[in-house]
Amino acid sequence: MTRWVYDFAEGSMEMRELLGGKGANVAEMTRVLGADRVPAGFTITTEACVAYMRAERNEPEDLAREVADALARLERHAGRRLGDPADPLLVSVRSGARESMPGMLDTVLNLGLNDESVLGLARATGNERFAWDSYRRFTQMFGNVCRGIPGERYEEEIAAAKARRGATLDTELDAQALRELTDRFREIYRDATGERFPQQPAEQLRLAIRAVFDSWTGERAVAYRRLNRIPDSWGTAVNVQQMVFGNKGETSGSGVAFSRDEVTGAPEPSGDFLPNAQGEDVVSGARTPRDLAEMREWMPHVHSELLEILRTLERHYGDMQDTEFTVEEGRLYMLQTRNAKRPAQAAVRFAVDAVREGLLTRERALLTIDPGSLDALLHPTFDPQFSFEVLARGVAASPGAAKGAIVFTAPDAVHAGEQGRDVILVRPFTDAEDVAGFHAARGIVTSEGGKASHAALVARGMGRPAVVGAGELSIDLAARTVSAGGRLLQEGDVIAIDGTRGVVTVDDVPLVPPSVNEYFERVLEWADGLRRLGVRANADTPTDARRARELGAEGIGLCRTEHMFMAADRQPKMRAMIMAHDEEARRAALAQLLPLQQQDFEGLFEAMAGLPVTIRLLDPPLHEFLPNAEDLATHIERARLERSPELERLERLLERVHEITEENPMLGTRGCRLGILYPEIYEMQVTAILRAAKAAARPPHPEIMIPLVGYETELALMRELVERAGEREGLTIGSDYTVGTMIELPRACFVADRIAGFADFFSFGTNDLTQTALGFSRDDVESRFVPVYLDRGIIDRSPFETIDQLGVGWLVRLAAWVGREAHPGLKLGICGEHGGDPESIAFFHQAGLDYVSCSPFRVPIARIAAARAAVMHPLQSWG
Amino acid sequence: MTRWVYDFAEGSMEMRELLGGKGANVAEMTRVLGADRVPAGFTITTEACVAYMRAERNEPEDLAREVADALARLERHAGRRLGDPADPLLVSVRSGARESMPGMLDTVLNLGLNDESVLGLARATGNERFAWDSYRRFTQMFGNVCRGIPGERYEEEIAAAKARRGATLDTELDAQALRELTDRFREIYRDATGERFPQQPAEQLRLAIRAVFDSWTGERAVAYRRLNRIPDSWGTAVNVQQMVFGNKGETSGSGVAFSRDEVTGAPEPSGDFLPNAQGEDVVSGARTPRDLAEMREWMPHVHSELLEILRTLERHYGDMQDTEFTVEEGRLYMLQTRNAKRPAQAAVRFAVDAVREGLLTRERALLTIDPGSLDALLHPTFDPQFSFEVLARGVAASPGAAKGAIVFTAPDAVHAGEQGRDVILVRPFTDAEDVAGFHAARGIVTSEGGKASHAALVARGMGRPAVVGAGELSIDLAARTVSAGGRLLQEGDVIAIDGTRGVVTVDDVPLVPPSVNEYFERVLEWADGLRRLGVRANADTPTDARRARELGAEGIGLCRTEHMFMAADRQPKMRAMIMAHDEEARRAALAQLLPLQQQDFEGLFEAMAGLPVTIRLLDPPLHEFLPNAEDLATHIERARLERSPELERLERLLERVHEITEENPMLGTRGCRLGILYPEIYEMQVTAILRAAKAAARPPHPEIMIPLVGYETELALMRELVERAGEREGLTIGSDYTVGTMIELPRACFVADRIAGFADFFSFGTNDLTQTALGFSRDDVESRFVPVYLDRGIIDRSPFETIDQLGVGWLVRLAAWVGREAHPGLKLGICGEHGGDPESIAFFHQAGLDYVSCSPFRVPIARIAAARAAVMHPLQSWG
């Protein structure tokens, strides 16, 4: 038979799933600090909540009996009874899920009071005001939490009572006033529910437990879970705990305390407290709390006890603690402790200090850092002290904050950049033609697209803050205006964006520059010593490459050569190549591109100074380099009506665009298919790479990567092409350079053993693998679907952000397995966006890959994520 | 140590891979008919050819010795020696691959002759003319085949010699003339090669064997293999056989004979022969051969021996035989036998007769039918009621009627085919280079050749109607005209041909769609009794559905509801629905579509009279229903310049088109994603289906299919939507209707166990699964790539035609496996184009699916293919 209730004395930290975080922590704390320090109580399990929900809000059999038994034990321990008219036991009832969901679930304090026991409490404590204040709070919380009566109904009454007495603070209300308020609150209850306020403590407890269960499916909690990827199926536990009172007078009080500074991580405890107050008063903000340091003057012995306890807890948990405490008439009680949430700088500082102090090993210290949060250390941020008004919200596509004048086109951004002006590029969406504008702008905003849109990818790759898919923005490119929320902004108006949070504002928010501090550096050093996965960067230019090395990249995992063709001096030559109707004309255009490409690669090799550089040959469909068909149609119609001599040229151009345009370019003539149809393009690129390699001061390690291979023969043919070009340049495959492929089609994973025979390396293109395996065009579905699909519970995160383990992940594992089996020396990497995502990195570590490659700014995060993965999964079946 | 050479007496039918088809068959025939009937010889294995190619055209070690040994044995057996100046042994050297490749590989006859032995041959046979004719043929073939000297060089000399002597036929040249010709041929050889014509028979043999090996990688052979999906790696065997001579005078001759009528399958032997001729004369078309029946008068005892032999061979092989024979001075020798290629009507007739005669079981009889060829039975014929004027008569070489514009070259046919034009390829004769034209043309006409000519063989193999040897046609390739009976036809003029009767006409004869004959009916009945796979049809309309039932469909496997929205009366309503900016407007438009959809389904249910009907809810991206953006842009620009009041409406329309248009619609907002975004669309469709079901006279079995599911929750949500609609209509899921999904995304296959929990059936959408697994947009790559990829040997067939077993096939097997494991009663079908492809059907049978669904006209083929699969793979691990 399932057991639904555990006393605190029976639980432990390990029982988190069953008892919830709070229940498990209180139980653990009872063990560590002793029963005198922690008010006694019991926990109703998460399983009871799940059973209650499954049974359509009916408590499981036996729950009532188990609660009654636990309550009896608690009464014996406390020496008082719930609802005893002479000297009643009071309890708190609090929710506690497996993961902390601050403010999302509900709490009832002072349960056990009724019209009789309140008098007993007054007598027993000799404090009538305290008794009525407690009863007032209970009736208020109970009505609000257990019956859904709006909080304002109660607040209005309190305000009226204060007004009648000319009081400004709650504490100025005397016992009589509080008694009257309580009467009024019970009337409110009767009016709202048609029932008398429950006087039986057992009934009060039953209703409160139900209310906590119900709060799990409440709107606030559901929304929080969606946002924080917490499964609905977990349920919440309910903690029933003997009340201690911080509101018994000037030798009582409540507070929260961190074992270290919660903002900087510095090794001084920090926190807030309020004398003569219950815990809710501290966090509600109704009264301004006092700093923990002041407690030393107020009650020195309690203060030093608290510091000692914080040290004990930190040692015990091996992590910075976030606690709640109450002082009842000079006696300190610890109500709760948990590992402290903390900003990135505090996280790295704690980790370094903890190792220095001998508190943690490097391995355990690394595990206390959430690598996802470290972004904040690498980019400017909005000043957290400054409050501002949000103009529009969008997808947090590329982290960091930026401020600048609005421009609407890439050339305008370039122009402004040349003049040294700070601008934000604002566009409905971006495409390859806009890339120069990304360089020139401080940040990017789009009204369309998702996390994997062109704008997001390019911005992340370059480390430019970006907010994309900000649908509230209505952009009129013709008028050069953007409107949102009734505001109309012109070109040149200054906006600020926070790409870490996905917000846009017109307020002049101060920006805080990033600081790579000594603590972060130290943590990165450890990570490099612990990780098994290599970390490379995706970089297309020498500038990006240099930045990547500074941030610790051990090579380039993906250089996208097509970006090189987008530069202003190359595009006309590229277009000439594409417009060519035969091989000869194509070769002529390519001959012009060859020296330019060679320069590109020379710069890249110099920047990487001998580190491996994986260069992907031309991948995108050619029509990306041609003008838009719709614009052309417009020009043609105008030329026709105006009898312009341009007409014929435009028509020819459109004809070619039609020839090249495809229904589904993602699945069309791209990748190695280009190389097979037009071998001369790849020949030119390979020649440029190899000549650049010969020209390099330090011999580089070019890894030539053939994209979109699905059949082993494709790779065999392209490998042969590369090898022939190598022979022409006097270079030897295997020693002077290697040839591999991008694995980005499901079929490639199934035949990876065959493909491996022609590959020195595989690099998983998980972006495209996600697109094909899931049938998701990232340009199309991410902005349309990801929100809806998250909302409907179909997915719990974007598959473009964190790898879809069940589908895409299986394909990766399959290909890694059969590829290595067929070719034991095969090098395995991954160069999709997932290479910078900590959770995905852990997956790639377990899948046995050799390295991940990500955008330069994610390199430090990847280093730490890789080390965490190695610490958590030290055993590898892969070599 | 590998053995490279086998005597005919050592081989057997089972050794086909090693000895090639010809070698294995000659060996088998030697066993069956006795050594006296089959000239002795030996076979050099395909492995020797493979070793030769691998060693870059170097014969494997020991090959020379093994050939010498085998030759010595042959000489002992024949009692003559190769090159013996007194009475030489002559041999033929012929290629023979595992699969027959007619006309693709090379042959050398009369090898062993030289300047001395020709005199010995003359003396020994007492026939000087025969000796010199044989030497002339040998020097000609050897120069052409072994040294690549163009055939025209020799033909020119023959023509000149005939002109000098006023002769019209080769046979009119006397010994002296032939001797002079031979001298001239040896000069040609010396001029072309700089070497003397080889006089050592061993050297002749070595070169001839090399030439056969080399012919495997010759252009013609490579092209043929591409077309016929024969792997390059097989290699060819070489058969060295003692020569017998059909050209020794009037009691000698050569011919080809089929054990039954090769066109109709009727149980009378058929064939062609030529007195005083070698085999090459019969097939070259240079002399018009005589019908086999006439042989009875020529040499009655030989004729009856031949008929007896044909019966023996047919019994032995259990299949209709295609043989070559030679009569040497009244003595019959069988040179070759093989299972006869035959048109569909002959195939079904043979199968039925063979079972009736007790020759074969139904199972074995079915295996003699190539289901792919049955298309021809489903081909049109001339309307028998229509009388027309015959332009020309020829050999009825391949059945079926066709109509189209005249083209004179294969490339023209291909070009026209790409443009969707119907053409008839008209040529004097055809060769391997023309094969692509056969695919592209509706039919083929030649003015030369017989039933065994290249044109006839290829056309029959492909199921293309063909009339060959229509000698009345005078074709002028340079002028691109053809004339007959005083009529001059130009390229582009339309003709009609009847390949079943062998006639050509310029009259506009109506073509009658095919009708299933009694033999075919019988075979289909057997198939239905033997197959395990169900066969359904893909049909969207009552007309299609009725046709499908007539052709034996057991249900509809795929009804594409979107086709219903394309009708003229629906499109405006559909557009209104799409243009709707909110749910209310959308619902209003849908309410108008509801009764129309209901009618559609009522018609379908009526046509299928209680058989299961799988209906797929709306699948394609919505923008398919909207106008083209480029056209709109043109209209808008015109409206702008002309200040048209339409401007604003057009701009609004374009804006909506932009909103809806996607980069990669194939991977975009389609399938169940539509149902999740706009549940009201699916609600309307489901309501229409269920109301139609209620209205049906015979209770139908609607199977509601949710497309493009990748996550189990998608299906769970849509199933719930369907079930709710069912409840509203008072119908019960599971009994009144079922709900399943299309499996068409790789991810769906990986999570098929989860999806199966919400599905009554899976239907594999192998078209889309091919698109996603291979990253091939069918619209884009098929025309661009498939030809190039076939040509480069990357694929050996289009993956849209025959399922890609390594990639897509694995996904299907995986999903079938885990889906059934999670849900044992799950029904599994496939509704992609592959459902009508025999090879794919065999795969689906083995993968354990329950049924295939294909286009109505493929249903009979699928029934037979499914039965063949069941006969070949009777054991199933699946239930």
mmCIF file of C-alpha atoms in Angstrom, chain B residues 351 355 360-369 522-535 554 845 862-876:
data_model
loop_
_atom_site.group_PDB
_atom_site.id
_atom_site.type_symbol
_atom_site.label_atom_id
_atom_site.label_comp_id
_atom_site.label_asym_id
_atom_site.label_seq_id
_atom_site.Cartn_x
_atom_site.Cartn_y
_atom_site.Cartn_z
ATOM 1 C CA ALA B 351 1.324 -18.956 -66.782
ATOM 2 C CA VAL B 355 -0.680 -24.637 -64.862
ATOM 3 C CA LEU B 360 3.937 -25.574 -63.162
ATOM 4 C CA THR B 361 2.126 -24.995 -59.878
ATOM 5 C CA ARG B 362 0.245 -21.737 -59.494
ATOM 6 C CA GLU B 363 2.997 -20.459 -57.236
ATOM 7 C CA ARG B 364 5.757 -21.210 -59.735
ATOM 8 C CA ALA B 365 3.626 -19.942 -62.588
ATOM 9 C CA LEU B 366 3.153 -16.646 -60.812
ATOM 10 C CA LEU B 367 6.892 -16.297 -60.447
ATOM 11 C CA THR B 368 7.270 -16.429 -64.242
ATOM 12 C CA ILE B 369 5.325 -13.178 -64.535
ATOM 13 C CA ARG B 522 -7.242 -16.113 -63.857
ATOM 14 C CA VAL B 523 -3.786 -15.030 -62.755
ATOM 15 C CA LEU B 524 -5.300 -12.279 -60.621
ATOM 16 C CA GLU B 525 -7.594 -14.811 -58.976
ATOM 17 C CA TRP B 526 -4.614 -16.977 -58.052
ATOM 18 C CA ALA B 527 -2.776 -13.926 -56.792
ATOM 19 C CA ASP B 528 -5.655 -13.036 -54.503
ATOM 20 C CA GLY B 529 -5.563 -16.548 -53.122
ATOM 21 C CA LEU B 530 -1.833 -16.459 -52.481
ATOM 22 C CA ARG B 531 -1.058 -12.975 -51.271
ATOM 23 C CA ARG B 532 -0.944 -11.892 -47.655
ATOM 24 C CA LEU B 533 -0.843 -8.129 -48.309
ATOM 25 C CA GLY B 534 -4.125 -6.348 -48.831
ATOM 26 C CA VAL B 535 -4.359 -4.058 -51.850
ATOM 27 C CA GLU B 554 -10.206 -3.854 -51.307
ATOM 28 C CA HIS B 845 5.495 -7.657 -47.552
ATOM 29 C CA ALA B 862 0.077 -4.762 -56.918
ATOM 30 C CA ARG B 863 -2.130 -7.848 -56.446
ATOM 31 C CA ILE B 864 0.278 -9.963 -58.448
ATOM 32 C CA ALA B 865 3.381 -8.412 -56.941
ATOM 33 C CA ALA B 866 1.981 -9.081 -53.474
ATOM 34 C CA ALA B 867 1.308 -12.717 -54.378
ATOM 35 C CA ARG B 868 4.826 -13.151 -55.770
ATOM 36 C CA ALA B 869 6.226 -11.676 -52.587
ATOM 37 C CA ALA B 870 4.161 -14.139 -50.536
ATOM 38 C CA VAL B 871 5.392 -17.065 -52.659
ATOM 39 C CA MET B 872 9.011 -15.964 -52.397
ATOM 40 C CA HIS B 873 8.890 -15.079 -48.699
ATOM 41 C CA PRO B 874 6.225 -17.284 -47.202
ATOM 42 C CA LEU B 875 7.513 -17.077 -43.640
ATOM 43 C CA GLN B 876 6.716 -14.016 -41.621
#
